[in-house]
Short mmCIF file of C-alpha atoms and ligand atoms in Angstrom, two decimals:
data_model
loop_
_atom_site.label_atom_id
_atom_site.label_comp_id
_atom_site.label_asym_id
_atom_site.label_seq_id
_atom_site.Cartn_x
_atom_site.Cartn_y
_atom_site.Cartn_z
CA MET R 1 38.32 94.05 100.80
CA SER R 2 38.15 90.19 100.17
CA THR R 3 40.41 87.94 101.90
CA LEU R 4 42.63 87.20 99.02
CA ASP R 5 43.09 91.00 98.26
CA ALA R 6 44.09 91.67 101.61
CA HIS R 7 46.90 88.81 101.57
CA GLU R 8 47.76 89.98 98.42
CA GLN R 9 48.09 93.63 99.99
CA HIS R 10 49.66 92.34 102.91
CA LEU R 11 52.58 90.55 100.63
CA ALA R 12 53.02 93.58 98.73
CA VAL R 13 53.57 95.55 102.17
CA LEU R 14 56.31 92.84 103.08
CA ASN R 15 57.92 93.07 99.81
CA ARG R 16 58.25 97.01 100.46
CA LEU R 17 59.58 96.26 103.72
CA VAL R 18 62.29 94.08 102.49
CA GLU R 19 63.06 96.83 99.72
CA VAL R 20 63.04 99.53 102.59
CA SER R 21 65.50 97.36 104.81
CA LEU R 22 68.00 97.15 102.03
CA VAL R 23 67.98 101.11 101.32
CA LEU R 24 68.08 101.76 104.97
CA ASN R 25 70.96 99.37 105.60
CA SER R 26 73.04 100.65 102.47
CA SER R 27 73.17 104.28 103.80
CA LEU R 28 75.66 105.74 106.22
CA SER R 29 74.18 109.15 107.07
CA ILE R 30 72.29 109.29 109.80
CA ASP R 31 70.00 112.00 108.60
CA ARG R 32 69.50 110.23 105.18
CA ILE R 33 68.22 107.13 107.00
CA LEU R 34 66.08 109.06 109.03
CA THR R 35 64.50 110.93 106.24
CA GLN R 36 64.42 107.25 104.27
CA LEU R 37 62.64 105.85 107.27
CA MET R 38 59.91 108.72 107.42
CA ASP R 39 59.17 108.38 103.77
CA ALA R 40 58.65 104.69 103.97
CA THR R 41 56.37 105.11 107.06
CA THR R 42 54.11 107.53 105.70
CA THR R 43 53.84 105.63 102.28
CA ILE R 44 53.36 102.33 104.18
CA LEU R 45 51.21 103.24 106.79
CA GLU R 46 49.25 105.71 104.47
CA ALA R 47 50.04 108.67 106.91
CA GLU R 48 50.30 112.45 106.16
CA SER R 49 53.73 112.51 108.02
CA ALA R 50 56.29 110.50 110.30
CA SER R 51 58.74 111.64 112.90
CA VAL R 52 61.34 110.16 114.78
CA ILE R 53 62.16 110.95 118.53
CA LEU R 54 65.77 110.09 119.39
CA ARG R 55 67.31 109.81 123.00
CA ASP R 56 70.50 111.66 123.05
CA VAL R 57 73.17 108.93 124.53
CA ASN R 58 74.61 111.21 126.85
CA THR R 59 71.76 113.69 128.28
CA HIS R 60 68.94 111.25 127.73
CA GLU R 61 67.10 114.21 126.37
CA LEU R 62 64.57 113.53 123.78
CA HIS R 63 64.89 115.41 120.25
CA PHE R 64 61.94 115.51 117.84
CA LEU R 65 63.32 115.14 114.38
CA ALA R 66 60.99 116.24 111.39
CA MET R 67 61.15 117.13 107.70
CA PRO R 68 60.51 120.68 107.42
CA THR R 69 57.03 120.88 106.29
CA ASN R 70 58.27 123.14 103.01
CA SER R 71 60.48 120.57 101.69
CA ALA R 72 59.43 116.83 102.20
CA HIS R 73 62.66 115.30 100.68
CA SER R 74 65.06 117.64 102.30
CA GLU R 75 67.71 115.65 104.15
CA LYS R 76 67.99 118.56 106.64
CA LEU R 77 65.96 117.60 109.73
CA VAL R 78 64.36 120.01 112.32
CA ARG R 79 65.20 119.27 115.68
CA ILE R 80 62.86 119.94 118.46
CA PRO R 81 63.53 119.01 122.11
CA VAL R 82 60.68 116.96 123.49
CA PRO R 83 60.17 116.29 127.33
CA MET R 84 60.74 112.94 128.79
CA GLU R 85 57.62 113.36 130.97
CA GLY R 86 54.41 114.68 129.34
CA SER R 87 54.96 113.58 125.82
CA ILE R 88 53.74 110.62 124.06
CA ALA R 89 57.27 109.61 122.56
CA GLY R 90 58.44 109.87 126.21
CA SER R 91 55.87 107.33 127.24
CA ILE R 92 56.92 104.96 124.33
CA ILE R 93 60.42 104.98 125.29
CA ARG R 94 60.20 105.26 129.00
CA GLU R 95 57.77 102.07 128.96
CA SER R 96 59.38 100.42 125.77
CA LYS R 97 55.62 100.00 124.60
CA PRO R 98 53.55 101.15 121.42
CA ILE R 99 51.02 103.57 121.68
CA VAL R 100 47.90 103.81 119.36
CA LEU R 101 46.02 106.94 119.26
CA ASN R 102 43.03 107.73 116.82
CA ASP R 103 42.44 110.94 117.97
CA VAL R 104 45.44 112.51 119.94
CA THR R 105 43.61 115.88 120.98
CA GLN R 106 41.81 113.51 123.85
CA ASP R 107 45.40 112.31 124.95
CA PRO R 108 46.96 114.64 127.84
CA ARG R 109 50.18 113.27 126.92
CA HIS R 110 50.32 115.20 123.57
CA TYR R 111 52.92 117.52 123.38
CA ARG R 112 51.47 120.36 121.57
CA ASP R 113 54.73 122.74 121.60
CA ALA R 114 56.40 120.32 118.69
CA ASP R 115 53.22 120.99 116.86
CA ALA R 116 53.50 124.58 117.10
CA LYS R 117 57.53 124.49 116.40
CA SER R 118 56.98 122.28 113.44
CA GLY R 119 53.78 124.18 111.92
CA PHE R 120 52.14 120.50 111.80
CA GLN R 121 48.46 119.49 113.48
CA THR R 122 48.59 116.29 114.89
CA ARG R 123 45.36 114.43 114.82
CA SER R 124 46.18 111.00 115.18
CA LEU R 125 49.24 109.13 115.79
CA LEU R 126 50.65 105.37 116.06
CA GLY R 127 54.08 105.23 117.51
CA VAL R 128 56.42 102.24 118.35
CA PRO R 129 59.88 102.28 120.40
CA MET R 130 63.18 101.88 118.56
CA ARG R 131 65.57 99.23 120.19
CA ILE R 132 69.07 98.52 119.56
CA LYS R 133 69.74 94.80 121.15
CA ASP R 134 67.75 95.58 124.62
CA ARG R 135 68.22 99.49 124.66
CA VAL R 136 65.40 101.88 123.73
CA VAL R 137 67.32 104.64 121.82
CA GLY R 138 63.94 106.43 120.54
CA ALA R 139 60.52 106.15 119.11
CA LEU R 140 59.13 105.90 115.46
CA GLU R 141 55.37 107.67 114.87
CA ALA R 142 53.29 107.81 112.11
CA VAL R 143 51.08 110.61 112.18
CA ASN R 144 47.58 111.35 110.95
CA LYS R 145 46.29 108.34 109.07
CA ILE R 146 44.76 109.28 106.04
CA GLY R 147 41.39 108.68 105.75
CA ASP R 148 40.01 106.12 108.35
CA HIS R 149 41.59 104.67 111.77
CA TRP R 150 44.90 102.94 112.11
CA ALA R 151 44.49 99.43 110.40
CA GLU R 152 45.25 96.01 112.01
CA ASN R 153 48.73 95.54 110.71
CA ASP R 154 49.89 99.12 111.13
CA GLN R 155 51.26 98.56 114.21
CA PHE R 156 53.06 95.41 112.90
CA TYR R 157 54.38 97.29 109.84
CA LEU R 158 55.72 100.20 111.97
CA GLU R 159 57.44 97.60 114.45
CA ILE R 160 59.42 96.18 111.31
CA LEU R 161 60.25 99.77 110.07
CA ALA R 162 61.70 100.68 113.45
CA SER R 163 63.65 97.75 114.04
CA GLN R 164 65.17 97.90 110.67
CA ALA R 165 65.93 101.67 111.29
CA ALA R 166 67.58 100.93 114.59
CA ILE R 167 70.16 98.75 112.99
CA ALA R 168 70.95 100.88 110.47
CA LEU R 169 71.43 103.87 112.77
CA GLU R 170 73.61 101.62 114.94
CA ASN R 171 75.49 101.15 111.99
CA ALA R 172 76.06 104.55 110.77
CA GLN R 173 76.96 105.43 114.20
CA LEU R 174 79.66 102.83 114.66
CA VAL R 175 80.91 103.90 110.92
CA GLN R 176 80.80 107.70 112.13
CA LYS R 177 82.77 106.81 115.11
CA LEU R 178 85.45 105.00 113.28
CA GLN R 179 85.71 107.75 110.76
CA LYS R 180 86.19 110.20 113.43
CA ALA R 181 89.00 107.83 115.19
CA ASN R 182 90.46 107.73 111.87
CA ASP R 183 90.76 111.47 111.18
CA GLU R 184 92.11 112.06 114.54
CA LEU R 185 94.82 109.24 113.96
CA ALA R 186 95.34 111.07 110.68
CA GLN R 187 95.89 114.27 112.31
CA LEU R 188 98.00 112.68 114.90
CA ASP R 189 100.14 111.43 112.34
CA LYS R 190 100.41 114.64 110.49
CA LEU R 191 101.76 116.28 113.50
CA LYS R 192 104.19 113.66 114.19
CA SER R 193 105.48 114.00 110.47
CA ASP R 194 105.67 117.64 110.68
CA PHE R 195 107.82 117.65 114.13
CA ILE R 196 110.04 115.23 112.58
CA ALA R 197 110.37 117.30 109.23
CA ILE R 198 111.19 120.55 111.00
CA ALA R 199 113.45 118.89 113.89
CA SER R 200 115.40 117.16 111.04
CA HIS R 201 115.71 120.47 109.36
CA GLU R 202 116.65 122.62 112.22
CA LEU R 203 119.29 120.13 113.39
CA ARG R 204 121.00 120.07 109.75
CA THR R 205 122.24 123.74 110.42
CA PRO R 206 124.25 123.41 113.79
CA LEU R 207 125.40 120.01 112.79
CA GLY R 208 127.00 121.70 109.55
CA VAL R 209 128.96 124.14 111.58
CA ILE R 210 130.22 121.40 114.06
CA MET R 211 131.38 119.07 110.98
CA GLY R 212 133.27 122.56 109.64
CA TYR R 213 135.01 123.49 112.37
CA ALA R 214 135.83 119.64 113.32
CA SER R 215 137.35 119.33 109.66
CA PHE R 216 139.64 122.50 110.09
CA LEU R 217 140.62 121.26 113.44
CA LYS R 218 141.51 117.94 112.31
CA GLU R 219 143.59 119.49 109.56
CA GLU R 220 145.35 121.76 111.53
CA ALA R 221 145.63 120.00 115.11
CA LYS R 222 148.58 117.81 115.74
CA GLY R 223 148.82 114.75 118.27
CA GLU R 224 146.07 113.80 120.53
CA LEU R 225 144.26 116.93 119.50
CA SER R 226 143.75 115.55 116.09
CA ASP R 227 142.27 112.33 117.49
CA HIS R 228 140.12 114.66 119.47
CA ALA R 229 138.80 116.03 116.21
CA THR R 230 138.71 113.05 114.36
CA ALA R 231 136.12 111.60 116.87
CA VAL R 232 133.95 114.56 116.69
CA LEU R 233 133.87 114.59 113.09
CA ASN R 234 133.08 110.74 113.12
CA SER R 235 130.35 111.43 115.55
CA ALA R 236 128.92 114.25 113.48
CA LEU R 237 128.76 112.13 110.37
CA ARG R 238 126.87 109.50 112.22
CA MET R 239 124.65 111.90 113.39
CA ARG R 240 124.04 113.42 109.82
CA ASP R 241 123.29 109.91 108.74
CA LEU R 242 120.74 109.77 111.59
CA ILE R 243 118.96 113.21 110.49
CA ALA R 244 118.93 111.98 106.84
CA ASP R 245 117.04 108.64 107.86
CA MET R 246 114.82 111.13 109.88
CA THR R 247 114.11 113.42 106.72
CA ASN R 248 113.90 110.34 104.62
CA LEU R 249 110.84 109.27 106.83
CA ARG R 250 108.46 111.15 104.86
CA PHE R 251 108.96 108.40 101.92
CA LEU R 252 107.27 105.78 104.21
CA ASN R 253 103.79 105.25 102.78
CA LEU R 254 104.88 106.87 99.40
CA GLY R 255 102.15 107.04 96.87
CA GLU R 256 102.79 106.07 93.08
CA SER R 257 101.61 109.95 92.41
CA GLU R 258 104.41 111.18 94.51
CA LEU R 259 107.04 109.66 92.02
CA MET R 260 108.81 111.92 89.41
CA ARG R 261 109.27 109.08 86.81
CA GLU R 262 112.03 109.23 83.99
CA ALA R 263 113.63 106.89 81.85
CA VAL R 264 117.06 106.07 83.62
CA SER R 265 119.73 103.43 82.39
CA LEU R 266 120.15 100.67 84.74
CA ALA R 267 124.16 100.97 84.23
CA GLN R 268 123.98 104.62 85.20
CA LEU R 269 121.87 103.90 88.03
CA ILE R 270 124.43 101.28 89.95
CA ASP R 271 127.27 103.50 88.59
CA LEU R 272 125.85 106.63 90.78
CA ALA R 273 124.79 104.25 93.74
CA LYS R 274 128.70 102.76 93.71
CA GLY R 275 130.02 106.53 93.54
CA ASP R 276 127.49 107.16 96.90
CA THR R 277 129.00 104.42 98.75
CA LEU R 278 132.36 103.73 97.42
CA SER R 279 134.06 105.84 100.14
CA VAL R 280 132.63 103.68 102.98
CA ILE R 281 133.33 100.30 101.68
CA ASP R 282 136.94 101.68 100.87
CA THR R 283 137.14 102.70 104.44
CA LYS R 284 135.92 99.67 105.67
CA GLY R 285 138.38 97.77 103.28
CA HIS R 286 135.39 95.68 101.72
CA GLN R 287 135.80 94.15 98.34
CA LEU R 288 132.96 95.58 95.91
CA SER R 289 132.19 93.32 92.78
CA ILE R 290 129.42 94.51 90.05
CA GLU R 291 127.86 92.18 87.55
CA MET R 292 125.62 93.84 84.79
CA PRO R 293 123.61 92.06 81.90
CA ASP R 294 125.27 92.52 78.46
CA GLU R 295 122.72 94.90 77.47
CA ASP R 296 121.80 98.15 79.32
CA LEU R 297 118.09 98.58 80.24
CA ALA R 298 115.83 101.43 80.78
CA LEU R 299 114.00 101.98 83.71
CA ASP R 300 111.04 104.04 84.23
CA VAL R 301 111.60 105.49 87.68
CA ASP R 302 112.37 108.09 90.02
CA ARG R 303 115.74 108.39 90.15
CA ALA R 304 116.50 110.15 93.29
CA LYS R 305 114.13 107.62 95.25
CA ILE R 306 115.32 104.64 93.73
CA LEU R 307 119.10 105.31 94.20
CA LEU R 308 118.02 106.07 97.97
CA ALA R 309 116.56 102.54 98.06
CA ILE R 310 119.67 101.12 96.66
CA ASN R 311 122.09 103.13 98.72
CA ASN R 312 120.12 102.21 102.00
CA ILE R 313 120.62 98.25 101.01
CA LEU R 314 124.25 98.98 100.12
CA ASN R 315 124.99 100.79 103.21
CA ASN R 316 123.53 97.80 105.28
CA ALA R 317 125.65 95.38 103.28
CA VAL R 318 128.80 97.41 104.42
CA LYS R 319 127.74 98.14 108.18
CA PHE R 320 126.65 94.45 108.72
CA THR R 321 129.78 93.13 107.35
CA PRO R 322 132.80 92.78 109.84
CA THR R 323 136.22 93.47 108.51
CA PRO R 324 138.29 91.99 107.13
CA PHE R 325 137.55 89.93 104.27
CA GLY R 326 134.10 91.70 103.50
CA LYS R 327 132.71 90.92 99.78
CA ILE R 328 129.82 92.86 98.59
CA THR R 329 128.24 92.07 95.44
CA VAL R 330 125.83 93.95 93.25
CA ARG R 331 124.49 91.55 90.57
CA CYS R 332 121.91 92.85 87.97
CA THR R 333 120.00 90.27 86.00
CA THR R 334 116.61 90.45 83.84
CA ARG R 335 113.97 87.90 83.53
CA THR R 336 111.18 88.58 80.97
CA ASP R 337 109.98 92.08 81.76
CA GLU R 338 111.60 92.33 85.05
CA VAL R 339 115.20 93.45 86.30
CA TRP R 340 116.77 91.92 89.57
CA ILE R 341 119.19 93.82 91.16
CA GLN R 342 120.57 91.40 93.89
CA ILE R 343 123.14 93.07 96.59
CA SER R 344 124.79 90.04 98.65
CA ASP R 345 127.37 90.54 101.71
CA ASN R 346 129.28 87.84 103.63
CA GLY R 347 128.35 89.66 106.93
CA VAL R 348 126.55 88.78 110.19
CA GLY R 349 123.40 87.43 108.19
CA ILE R 350 119.72 87.40 109.35
CA PRO R 351 117.72 84.90 111.19
CA GLN R 352 115.23 83.16 109.30
CA LYS R 353 112.43 84.47 111.51
CA ASP R 354 113.33 88.06 111.00
CA LEU R 355 113.59 88.25 107.31
CA ASP R 356 110.01 89.61 107.00
CA ASP R 357 109.95 92.02 110.04
CA ILE R 358 113.25 93.98 108.95
CA PHE R 359 111.24 95.67 106.63
CA LYS R 360 109.11 97.27 109.11
CA ALA R 361 109.96 100.31 110.41
CA PHE R 362 112.18 100.62 113.42
CA TYR R 363 112.52 96.74 113.37
CA GLN R 364 116.23 95.81 114.09
CA VAL R 365 117.48 92.31 114.85
CA GLU R 366 119.85 93.14 117.56
CA ASP R 367 118.06 94.58 120.69
CA HIS R 368 118.32 98.45 120.31
CA MET R 369 120.19 98.82 124.17
CA THR R 370 122.64 96.36 123.06
CA ARG R 371 123.38 96.76 119.38
CA ARG R 372 126.84 97.45 117.97
CA HIS R 373 125.60 99.19 114.81
CA GLY R 374 124.22 102.61 114.67
CA GLY R 375 121.10 103.07 112.84
CA MET R 376 117.09 103.89 113.45
CA GLY R 377 115.98 100.96 111.63
CA LEU R 378 114.09 102.78 108.90
CA GLY R 379 116.52 102.24 105.99
CA LEU R 380 114.79 98.98 104.65
CA ALA R 381 111.25 100.34 105.37
CA ILE R 382 111.83 103.28 103.23
CA ALA R 383 113.36 101.00 100.49
CA LYS R 384 110.18 98.86 100.72
CA SER R 385 107.98 102.07 100.49
CA VAL R 386 110.02 103.50 97.47
CA ILE R 387 109.99 99.68 95.74
CA GLU R 388 106.37 99.18 96.06
CA ALA R 389 105.49 102.55 95.08
CA HIS R 390 107.22 101.75 91.78
CA GLY R 391 105.28 98.25 91.72
CA GLY R 392 108.20 96.47 92.25
CA ARG R 393 109.03 93.89 94.96
CA ILE R 394 111.94 93.90 97.57
CA TRP R 395 112.75 90.70 99.80
CA ALA R 396 115.54 89.44 101.94
CA GLU R 397 117.44 86.01 102.02
CA SER R 398 119.93 84.53 104.37
CA ASP R 399 121.04 81.25 105.44
CA GLY R 400 121.10 82.38 108.94
CA PRO R 401 123.71 84.20 111.27
CA ASP R 402 127.39 84.74 109.98
CA LYS R 403 126.14 83.31 106.81
CA GLY R 404 126.01 86.63 104.74
CA SER R 405 122.37 88.07 103.21
CA THR R 406 121.17 88.88 100.09
CA PHE R 407 118.56 91.52 99.07
CA ILE R 408 116.68 91.42 95.97
CA ILE R 409 114.81 94.20 94.29
CA SER R 410 112.76 93.53 91.14
CA LEU R 411 111.62 96.08 89.09
CA ASN R 412 109.56 96.33 85.68
CA CYS R 413 111.88 97.06 82.81
CA SER R 414 111.94 97.40 78.93
CA LYS R 415 114.99 97.06 76.60
CA GLN R 416 116.77 100.28 76.10
CA GLU R 417 115.86 101.46 72.54
CA ASN R 418 119.02 102.84 70.77
P1 ADP L 501 119.15 100.24 110.48
O1 ADP L 501 120.29 99.82 109.45
O2 ADP L 501 119.04 101.64 110.71
O3 ADP L 501 119.17 99.33 111.60
P2 ADP L 501 117.40 99.18 108.33
O4 ADP L 501 115.91 99.16 108.55
O5 ADP L 501 118.18 99.40 107.17
O6 ADP L 501 117.82 99.79 109.76
O7 ADP L 501 117.70 97.60 108.64
C1 ADP L 501 116.83 96.85 109.93
C2 ADP L 501 117.70 95.81 110.49
O8 ADP L 501 117.86 94.51 109.27
C3 ADP L 501 119.01 96.12 110.66
O9 ADP L 501 119.08 96.76 111.73
C4 ADP L 501 119.74 94.72 110.87
O10 ADP L 501 119.27 93.92 112.22
C5 ADP L 501 118.87 93.90 109.72
N1 ADP L 501 119.87 93.95 108.30
C6 ADP L 501 119.57 94.58 107.30
N2 ADP L 501 120.70 94.71 106.43
C7 ADP L 501 121.41 93.74 106.66
C8 ADP L 501 122.53 93.05 106.23
N3 ADP L 501 122.93 93.25 105.08
N4 ADP L 501 122.96 92.03 107.02
C9 ADP L 501 122.30 91.47 108.06
N5 ADP L 501 121.18 92.49 109.12
C10 ADP L 501 121.10 93.35 107.93
#
């Protein structure tokens, strides 16, 4: 071969190596990387076969991975244990040095059992260590050079392949670890959700009994006993709200596909929310005013879930507004193809630094131990999840402590056609 031909051939192999590098690094399955690596090794080095010997990270035992002889392109590899002492791969890995053998049968280190188990006859072998940083993780071997002896550049090409494969393998292993950690987290999360769902469901039945008997007692008892019954009933009602919060935890991370959308009139929605909260508003003696657009609108929403979000905000407005002189306003306005539902109060207000954080689950402005208001810190997180599943936005505004708060829900809308 002329020098020019040799140069051209060298260039062609280098181009092929770049291609192989891209293929190896775009794969995240370890077996796939190894089969692609062995394929590339046999074609580039003109060898009959190739094998990878990997060192187990825990036991440090070696495993010879080979393509089954009957299906050269299968992705399922045969794994055969190889001794660290008394094998060529063991020597490459221990000494971190390449080995070039044109006649394996003359080398006492050749591990003949691997041939027997894979059904392959090894004649010549070129092997290099596979390194990740300064760790030798295995060896890559080209087996049985077709025709002649191993060529001058073969070792150089094999070393490039081995280093590219080592990086691809490490990436794939890291992704697998990450995937496993993610799966474990998802399992834990499911366990937690199941526990909360079961616990909240089981708590509801005895609470119903407590509330029933406390109501009878309150009606029938007189004097101090009636006050005691009222105290039991009030506490039971608070507990019912907490259990409802727990039950609604399932709406955190709500997906769009979990919505049961239907056309709902805005006026009807606000009316329902008013009906749900009127008794607590009246009990606290707050004033409620509602401002609606002249023309009603149809919203394409999940009625029950949107109502839950609006109620959570309305209930907060009641809860965080001291009596007397509490004023709560629900103002609905339209802008292009959005409707804004603004719920304002003249209550305790929210410090600027907390305006975003209050939408996180379990976040409360007041310290948990000293807080005067009940609640688990879930209402706004659930409201945000519901609104965002609808493709809407929710945010809070406040001029600071004691300056009241406004919560704004923005939803897509279209004018009602009738
Ligand atoms: P919870 O009401 O159970 O504490 P939320 O998620 O509904 O949980 O609210 C989180 C926190 O946001 C509340 O603890 C409170 O500190 C603050 N917050 C919510 N609504 C108001 C409001 N209208 N006025 C003042 N602070 C509010």
